[in-house]
CSV table of C-alpha atoms in Angstrom, one decimal:
chain,number,residue,atom,x,y,z
A,5,UNK,CA,158.8,69.0,85.5
A,6,UNK,CA,155.3,68.3,87.4
A,7,UNK,CA,153.1,71.4,87.2
A,8,UNK,CA,150.4,72.1,89.7
A,9,UNK,CA,148.8,74.6,87.8
A,10,UNK,CA,148.1,75.6,84.1
A,11,UNK,CA,151.6,77.6,83.4
A,12,UNK,CA,152.1,80.8,85.6
A,13,UNK,CA,154.7,84.1,85.0
A,14,UNK,CA,155.3,85.9,88.0
A,15,UNK,CA,156.4,89.4,88.4
A,16,UNK,CA,160.7,88.9,88.8
A,17,UNK,CA,160.2,86.6,86.2
A,18,UNK,CA,161.5,89.5,84.0
A,19,UNK,CA,164.7,89.4,85.6
A,20,UNK,CA,165.0,85.9,83.7
A,21,UNK,CA,168.1,84.0,86.0
A,22,UNK,CA,169.6,86.0,88.1
A,23,UNK,CA,172.7,86.0,90.9
A,24,UNK,CA,170.4,86.3,94.1
A,25,UNK,CA,173.2,85.3,96.2
A,26,UNK,CA,175.6,87.1,95.0
A,27,UNK,CA,173.3,91.0,95.1
A,28,UNK,CA,172.5,89.7,98.3
A,29,UNK,CA,175.7,89.4,99.9
A,30,UNK,CA,176.1,85.4,100.6
A,31,UNK,CA,179.4,84.0,99.0
A,32,UNK,CA,179.6,79.8,98.9
A,33,UNK,CA,180.1,79.4,102.3
A,34,UNK,CA,177.5,81.0,103.7
A,35,UNK,CA,175.4,79.3,102.0
A,36,UNK,CA,177.5,75.7,102.5
A,37,UNK,CA,177.0,76.9,106.5
A,38,UNK,CA,173.2,76.9,106.3
A,39,UNK,CA,173.2,73.7,104.4
A,40,UNK,CA,175.3,72.5,107.6
A,41,UNK,CA,173.5,74.3,109.8
A,42,UNK,CA,169.9,72.5,109.2
A,43,UNK,CA,171.3,69.0,110.3
A,44,UNK,CA,170.1,66.9,106.6
A,45,UNK,CA,170.2,63.1,107.8
A,46,UNK,CA,170.8,60.6,105.7
A,47,UNK,CA,167.7,59.5,103.8
A,48,UNK,CA,165.7,62.4,104.3
A,49,UNK,CA,163.2,63.8,102.2
A,50,UNK,CA,164.1,67.3,101.7
A,51,UNK,CA,161.5,70.1,100.3
A,52,UNK,CA,163.6,72.8,98.7
A,53,UNK,CA,159.8,75.8,98.8
A,54,UNK,CA,160.5,78.8,96.7
A,55,UNK,CA,163.1,78.4,95.1
A,56,UNK,CA,163.6,80.3,92.4
A,57,UNK,CA,165.6,78.9,90.2
A,58,UNK,CA,167.3,75.9,92.2
A,59,UNK,CA,170.7,76.7,92.6
A,60,UNK,CA,170.4,75.4,97.5
A,61,UNK,CA,168.8,72.7,95.7
A,62,UNK,CA,172.0,72.3,94.2
A,63,UNK,CA,174.6,72.8,97.0
A,64,UNK,CA,171.4,70.6,99.1
A,65,UNK,CA,172.6,67.3,96.7
A,66,UNK,CA,176.2,67.8,96.4
A,67,UNK,CA,176.9,68.2,100.2
A,68,UNK,CA,173.9,65.8,101.0
A,69,UNK,CA,173.6,63.5,96.9
A,70,UNK,CA,172.1,61.1,99.3
A,71,UNK,CA,169.0,63.0,100.0
A,72,UNK,CA,165.7,62.8,98.3
A,73,UNK,CA,164.8,66.6,97.1
A,74,UNK,CA,161.9,68.4,95.8
A,75,UNK,CA,162.2,71.5,94.1
A,76,UNK,CA,158.9,74.4,93.9
A,77,UNK,CA,158.4,76.5,93.0
A,78,UNK,CA,154.8,79.1,91.7
A,79,UNK,CA,156.7,79.9,88.6
A,80,UNK,CA,157.3,78.1,86.2
A,81,UNK,CA,159.9,80.4,83.8
A,82,UNK,CA,161.5,79.9,87.4
A,83,UNK,CA,161.1,76.3,87.5
A,84,UNK,CA,162.4,75.6,84.1
A,85,UNK,CA,165.6,77.0,84.7
A,86,UNK,CA,165.8,74.9,87.6
A,87,UNK,CA,165.2,71.3,86.7
A,88,UNK,CA,167.4,72.8,83.4
A,89,UNK,CA,170.4,72.8,86.4
A,90,UNK,CA,169.5,69.6,88.5
A,91,UNK,CA,168.3,67.2,86.2
A,92,UNK,CA,167.6,63.5,88.2
A,93,UNK,CA,169.0,65.7,91.3
A,94,UNK,CA,165.4,67.3,91.9
A,95,UNK,CA,163.0,66.7,91.4
A,96,UNK,CA,160.3,69.5,90.6
A,97,UNK,CA,156.7,71.0,91.1
A,98,UNK,CA,155.8,74.4,89.7
A,99,UNK,CA,153.0,75.0,92.7
A,100,UNK,CA,152.0,78.2,94.6
A,101,UNK,CA,152.4,76.7,97.8
A,102,UNK,CA,149.3,78.7,99.0
A,103,UNK,CA,146.3,77.7,97.5
A,104,UNK,CA,148.1,73.3,96.3
A,105,UNK,CA,147.5,71.5,98.2
A,106,UNK,CA,150.1,69.7,97.3
A,107,UNK,CA,151.9,67.3,100.7
A,108,UNK,CA,150.6,66.0,103.9
A,109,UNK,CA,153.1,64.1,106.4
A,110,UNK,CA,155.4,64.3,103.6
A,111,UNK,CA,159.5,66.0,104.1
A,112,UNK,CA,161.4,65.5,107.1
A,113,UNK,CA,163.6,68.7,106.6
A,114,UNK,CA,162.2,71.9,105.0
A,115,UNK,CA,163.9,75.2,103.2
A,116,UNK,CA,163.6,78.0,102.2
A,117,UNK,CA,165.7,80.8,101.5
A,118,UNK,CA,165.3,84.6,101.3
A,119,UNK,CA,161.4,84.0,99.9
A,120,UNK,CA,159.5,84.6,102.8
A,121,UNK,CA,159.2,87.8,102.3
A,122,UNK,CA,158.1,87.5,98.9
A,123,UNK,CA,154.4,86.9,100.8
A,124,UNK,CA,151.9,89.6,101.6
A,125,UNK,CA,151.4,89.9,105.8
A,126,UNK,CA,147.8,88.3,104.6
A,127,UNK,CA,148.9,85.5,103.4
A,128,UNK,CA,151.9,84.3,105.9
A,129,UNK,CA,150.0,82.6,108.1
A,130,UNK,CA,149.1,80.3,105.3
A,131,UNK,CA,152.4,79.8,104.3
A,132,UNK,CA,154.0,78.7,107.2
A,133,UNK,CA,150.3,76.2,107.4
A,134,UNK,CA,150.8,75.0,104.9
A,135,UNK,CA,154.0,74.4,105.4
A,136,UNK,CA,153.4,72.7,109.0
A,137,UNK,CA,150.8,70.5,107.1
A,138,UNK,CA,154.0,69.3,104.9
A,139,UNK,CA,155.9,68.1,107.7
A,140,UNK,CA,156.3,64.9,109.2
A,141,UNK,CA,155.3,65.5,113.4
A,142,UNK,CA,158.6,65.6,114.1
A,143,UNK,CA,160.5,67.4,110.9
A,144,UNK,CA,161.1,70.7,110.7
A,145,UNK,CA,160.9,74.1,108.8
A,146,UNK,CA,164.9,76.0,108.5
A,147,UNK,CA,164.1,79.8,107.7
A,148,UNK,CA,167.0,81.9,106.5
A,149,UNK,CA,165.1,85.9,105.8
A,150,UNK,CA,164.7,89.6,106.0
A,151,UNK,CA,163.6,89.9,110.0
A,152,UNK,CA,163.6,93.2,111.5
A,153,UNK,CA,163.1,94.4,115.0
A,154,UNK,CA,162.0,98.1,114.3
A,155,UNK,CA,159.9,98.8,111.7
A,156,UNK,CA,161.9,103.1,111.5
A,157,UNK,CA,164.3,100.2,108.7
A,158,UNK,CA,161.6,98.2,108.1
A,159,UNK,CA,160.1,101.6,105.9
A,160,UNK,CA,162.7,102.2,104.1
A,161,UNK,CA,164.2,99.0,103.2
A,162,UNK,CA,159.9,98.9,101.8
A,163,UNK,CA,160.8,102.4,100.0
A,164,UNK,CA,164.0,100.8,98.6
A,165,UNK,CA,162.1,97.9,97.1
A,166,UNK,CA,159.1,99.8,96.3
A,167,UNK,CA,161.4,101.7,94.2
A,168,UNK,CA,163.5,99.3,91.9
A,169,UNK,CA,159.4,97.4,91.8
A,170,UNK,CA,157.8,100.5,89.3
A,171,UNK,CA,161.6,100.8,88.0
A,172,UNK,CA,161.3,97.4,87.0
A,173,UNK,CA,157.4,97.7,86.5
A,174,UNK,CA,156.5,95.4,88.2
A,175,UNK,CA,154.1,97.4,91.2
A,176,UNK,CA,152.7,94.5,91.5
A,177,UNK,CA,155.0,92.8,93.3
A,178,UNK,CA,154.9,95.8,96.5
A,179,UNK,CA,152.0,94.6,97.3
A,180,UNK,CA,153.2,90.9,97.0
A,181,UNK,CA,155.6,92.4,99.5
A,182,UNK,CA,156.4,92.3,103.3
A,183,UNK,CA,159.4,92.5,105.5
A,184,UNK,CA,158.2,90.2,109.3
A,185,UNK,CA,159.6,91.4,112.5
A,186,UNK,CA,160.6,89.8,114.6
A,187,UNK,CA,158.0,89.6,116.7
A,188,UNK,CA,155.1,89.6,113.5
A,189,UNK,CA,157.6,86.4,111.8
A,190,UNK,CA,157.9,84.9,115.5
A,191,UNK,CA,153.8,85.0,116.3
A,192,UNK,CA,152.4,84.1,113.8
A,193,UNK,CA,154.7,80.8,113.7
A,194,UNK,CA,153.4,79.9,117.2
A,195,UNK,CA,150.0,79.9,116.2
A,196,UNK,CA,150.3,77.7,113.5
A,197,UNK,CA,151.6,75.0,116.0
A,198,UNK,CA,155.3,75.0,115.8
A,199,UNK,CA,157.1,74.1,118.7
A,200,UNK,CA,159.9,74.8,119.3
A,201,UNK,CA,161.0,77.8,118.1
A,202,UNK,CA,165.0,79.2,117.9
A,203,UNK,CA,167.6,81.0,117.0
A,204,UNK,CA,170.2,79.5,114.6
A,205,UNK,CA,172.3,82.6,113.8
A,206,UNK,CA,171.4,86.0,114.1
A,207,UNK,CA,173.7,87.9,110.1
A,208,UNK,CA,173.4,90.7,107.3
A,209,UNK,CA,172.0,90.8,104.2
A,210,UNK,CA,174.2,92.9,102.9
A,211,UNK,CA,172.7,93.9,99.5
A,212,UNK,CA,175.0,95.5,97.0
A,213,UNK,CA,173.0,97.8,94.9
A,214,UNK,CA,175.1,98.4,91.8
A,215,UNK,CA,175.4,94.3,92.0
A,216,UNK,CA,171.7,94.4,91.3
A,217,UNK,CA,171.3,96.6,89.2
A,218,UNK,CA,173.5,95.7,86.9
A,219,UNK,CA,171.5,91.9,87.7
A,220,UNK,CA,167.5,93.7,87.3
A,221,UNK,CA,168.2,96.7,84.5
A,222,UNK,CA,170.5,95.0,82.3
A,223,UNK,CA,169.9,96.5,79.6
A,224,UNK,CA,169.5,99.5,81.0
A,225,UNK,CA,171.7,101.9,82.0
A,226,UNK,CA,169.8,104.9,82.3
A,227,UNK,CA,167.4,102.9,84.8
A,228,UNK,CA,170.6,101.5,86.8
A,229,UNK,CA,171.5,105.3,87.4
A,230,UNK,CA,168.2,106.3,88.6
A,231,UNK,CA,168.8,103.6,91.3
A,232,UNK,CA,171.7,104.7,92.6
A,233,UNK,CA,170.9,108.1,92.2
A,234,UNK,CA,167.6,106.8,94.2
A,235,UNK,CA,169.8,105.4,97.0
A,236,UNK,CA,172.0,108.3,97.8
A,237,UNK,CA,168.4,110.3,98.0
A,238,UNK,CA,167.3,108.6,100.8
A,239,UNK,CA,170.7,107.7,102.5
A,240,UNK,CA,170.6,112.3,101.9
A,241,UNK,CA,166.8,112.8,103.5
A,242,UNK,CA,166.8,110.2,106.1
A,243,UNK,CA,170.0,110.2,108.3
A,244,UNK,CA,168.3,109.0,111.1
A,245,UNK,CA,167.1,105.7,110.5
A,246,UNK,CA,169.6,104.3,107.1
A,247,UNK,CA,171.8,103.3,109.4
A,248,UNK,CA,171.1,99.9,107.4
A,249,UNK,CA,173.4,102.4,105.0
A,250,UNK,CA,177.0,101.6,104.2
A,251,UNK,CA,179.5,103.4,101.6
A,252,UNK,CA,179.6,101.8,98.0
A,253,UNK,CA,175.5,101.4,97.3
A,254,UNK,CA,175.6,98.7,100.0
A,255,UNK,CA,172.0,98.3,102.1
A,256,UNK,CA,172.6,96.0,105.3
A,257,UNK,CA,169.7,94.1,106.5
A,258,UNK,CA,169.4,92.2,109.4
A,259,UNK,CA,168.4,88.7,109.0
A,260,UNK,CA,167.6,85.6,111.4
A,261,UNK,CA,168.5,82.3,110.3
A,262,UNK,CA,165.5,79.7,112.0
A,263,UNK,CA,164.7,77.1,112.5
A,264,UNK,CA,161.3,75.0,113.7
A,265,UNK,CA,160.0,72.8,115.0
A,266,UNK,CA,156.7,70.5,114.1
A,267,UNK,CA,155.4,68.5,117.3
A,268,UNK,CA,155.6,65.1,118.2
A,269,UNK,CA,151.6,64.6,119.0
A,270,UNK,CA,150.9,61.3,121.1
């Protein structure tokens, strides 16, 4: 593992390695469809950014063993998990994409899976500007993420996230997260310089609060019960907008698979 900064831990390290895709309602076919839609070419140089424990990189290397793959995350803990998972299948770099100037027109394809909401609104443009610089001219960034059309639903989901973070003792996570509205997202991408930008797929996250509680609070039955109680309370108090809540403690959130290209300049 290569490391560009001092050993760094982040809020979600308290959970160790956890079943992110299962929490989000993503089965293997969903992830494989995501990778296929990325249209990764033979011998492409691919960056899996904000990659956590390397779960997406592992599937990319399975479907495309010929690509030159780089996996990066800010957390040295998560990068350690990724290195063990991937072995020689990927170059693993522990780095802060917001600060470290790692790459310059190096990659044909960059992918992010459920990572961009971990960045505050004030730093979203910096994130996408850094990724823009890392792409070769004509290269593509494919982002799979939560994307709201209505502020009311976004704010209620943020309230759930706030309760979860407080229960887990990671209050800093509240300040560092932002769930983008569609207009915010596309405005940032255009300002950075991506063109064209297109939606490849609209879908829904189905956050299973039961699985989330077990994964995040495995050692505390009390906190698991409290988390489920918070869901019920919010559902009862906010019937107007909480259509995002389904039965069996499942939170339904809109998502989009978005492709954006770095123009080829003359």
